[in-house]
Amino acid sequence: MKYCPLTTQILNENELKIEYKSSREIGVVRLGEKHLYFRKLRKIYYIPYGDIEKCFRRVITVPMKLCCGKGDMGIEHLVICGRDGELAQIELPGTKAARILMEQLKDRIPDREV
């Protein structure tokens, strides 16, 4: 796996590996001591908590055809914004995971808008 920064701050890969392995996993997102990580294909993206200006949940509604009619399915995403705008939109496994992740982020970055 290759570590890719979302901001211009490039860090030592060995330190990132150690923090990544000891971090808390929620779907493809991992909450480390100093960084937020997420996986996409064969890359692991990271951002220091200090570079996050705000983050929020985005629910995208997808219309579906079912055997008994029509309905909508909501897909939860975590959106991370930096100084230059939106940095990432990360798909989450469900509403419960999104709520847990948002609570964890409030604890880790209390001075930011979550």
Short mmCIF file of C-alpha atoms in Angstrom, two decimals:
data_model
loop_
_atom_site.label_atom_id
_atom_site.label_comp_id
_atom_site.label_asym_id
_atom_site.label_seq_id
_atom_site.Cartn_x
_atom_site.Cartn_y
_atom_site.Cartn_z
CA MET A 1 0.00 0.00 0.00
CA LYS A 2 1.14 3.51 -0.76
CA TYR A 3 0.55 6.44 1.62
CA CYS A 4 -0.67 9.62 -0.09
CA PRO A 5 -1.18 12.98 1.68
CA LEU A 6 -4.36 15.00 1.10
CA THR A 7 -2.47 18.17 1.99
CA THR A 8 1.09 19.24 1.25
CA GLN A 9 2.47 17.80 4.49
CA ILE A 10 4.44 14.62 3.60
CA LEU A 11 5.47 12.43 6.53
CA ASN A 12 7.75 9.46 7.19
CA GLU A 13 6.12 6.27 5.90
CA ASN A 14 7.34 4.13 8.83
CA GLU A 15 5.66 6.44 11.37
CA LEU A 16 2.46 6.37 9.31
CA LYS A 17 2.48 2.55 9.17
CA ILE A 18 2.82 2.27 12.95
CA GLU A 19 0.00 4.77 13.60
CA TYR A 20 -2.21 3.21 10.91
CA LYS A 21 -1.94 -0.28 12.41
CA SER A 22 -2.83 0.96 15.90
CA SER A 23 -5.73 3.18 14.78
CA ARG A 24 -9.48 2.57 15.18
CA GLU A 25 -11.19 1.29 12.04
CA ILE A 26 -14.70 2.32 10.95
CA GLY A 27 -15.40 1.07 7.43
CA VAL A 28 -12.58 2.30 5.17
CA VAL A 29 -11.76 5.13 7.60
CA ARG A 30 -9.18 4.81 10.38
CA LEU A 31 -8.76 7.28 13.22
CA GLY A 32 -5.16 7.49 14.34
CA GLU A 33 -3.56 9.47 17.13
CA LYS A 34 -2.64 12.43 14.89
CA HIS A 35 -4.11 11.59 11.45
CA LEU A 36 -7.29 10.48 9.73
CA TYR A 37 -6.72 7.71 7.16
CA PHE A 38 -8.90 6.14 4.49
CA ARG A 39 -8.33 3.45 1.89
CA LYS A 40 -9.20 3.68 -1.77
CA LEU A 41 -8.03 0.97 -4.16
CA ARG A 42 -4.32 0.35 -3.42
CA LYS A 43 -3.67 3.68 -1.69
CA ILE A 44 -4.05 4.94 1.85
CA TYR A 45 -4.80 8.66 2.05
CA TYR A 46 -4.03 10.60 5.23
CA ILE A 47 -4.63 14.06 6.62
CA PRO A 48 -3.47 15.54 9.95
CA TYR A 49 -6.35 16.55 12.22
CA GLY A 50 -4.98 20.10 12.30
CA ASP A 51 -5.50 20.47 8.52
CA ILE A 52 -9.22 19.63 8.73
CA GLU A 53 -11.26 22.83 8.72
CA LYS A 54 -14.63 21.07 8.88
CA CYS A 55 -16.18 17.68 8.22
CA PHE A 56 -19.78 16.57 7.88
CA ARG A 57 -22.06 13.76 6.76
CA ARG A 58 -23.57 13.79 3.30
CA VAL A 59 -26.42 11.41 2.50
CA ILE A 60 -26.96 10.72 -1.20
CA THR A 61 -30.35 9.24 -2.02
CA VAL A 62 -30.44 6.65 -4.79
CA PRO A 63 -33.81 5.65 -6.31
CA MET A 64 -34.36 1.89 -6.47
CA LYS A 65 -36.83 -0.45 -8.10
CA LEU A 66 -37.90 -3.25 -5.79
CA CYS A 67 -40.07 -6.30 -6.36
CA CYS A 68 -43.00 -4.64 -4.58
CA GLY A 69 -42.59 -1.08 -5.86
CA LYS A 70 -40.13 1.77 -5.76
CA GLY A 71 -38.05 3.18 -2.93
CA ASP A 72 -34.99 5.19 -2.05
CA MET A 73 -31.75 4.08 -0.46
CA GLY A 74 -29.53 6.56 1.39
CA ILE A 75 -25.75 6.19 1.04
CA GLU A 76 -23.76 7.83 3.85
CA HIS A 77 -20.55 9.76 3.13
CA LEU A 78 -18.01 11.61 5.26
CA VAL A 79 -16.94 14.88 3.64
CA ILE A 80 -13.62 16.41 4.72
CA CYS A 81 -12.92 20.07 3.97
CA GLY A 82 -9.60 21.89 4.23
CA ARG A 83 -8.52 25.47 3.63
CA ASP A 84 -8.92 25.09 -0.14
CA GLY A 85 -12.37 23.50 -0.01
CA GLU A 86 -13.55 19.91 -0.18
CA LEU A 87 -10.69 17.39 0.03
CA ALA A 88 -12.48 14.03 0.11
CA GLN A 89 -15.86 12.35 0.11
CA ILE A 90 -15.61 8.91 1.73
CA GLU A 91 -18.38 6.32 1.50
CA LEU A 92 -19.34 4.80 4.86
CA PRO A 93 -20.98 1.43 5.56
CA GLY A 94 -24.13 2.84 7.16
CA THR A 95 -25.86 5.35 9.41
CA LYS A 96 -24.62 3.79 12.65
CA ALA A 97 -21.00 3.89 11.46
CA ALA A 98 -21.43 7.52 10.36
CA ARG A 99 -22.75 8.56 13.77
CA ILE A 100 -19.94 6.78 15.62
CA LEU A 101 -17.35 8.33 13.32
CA MET A 102 -18.74 11.84 13.81
CA GLU A 103 -18.67 11.42 17.61
CA GLN A 104 -15.07 10.23 17.47
CA LEU A 105 -14.10 13.19 15.28
CA LYS A 106 -15.75 15.63 17.72
CA ASP A 107 -13.51 14.23 20.46
CA ARG A 108 -10.33 14.40 18.34
CA ILE A 109 -10.87 17.87 16.84
CA PRO A 110 -13.04 19.79 19.31
CA ASP A 111 -12.02 23.22 18.01
CA ARG A 112 -13.22 22.49 14.44
CA GLU A 113 -16.68 22.38 12.91
CA VAL A 114 -17.93 18.78 12.97
#
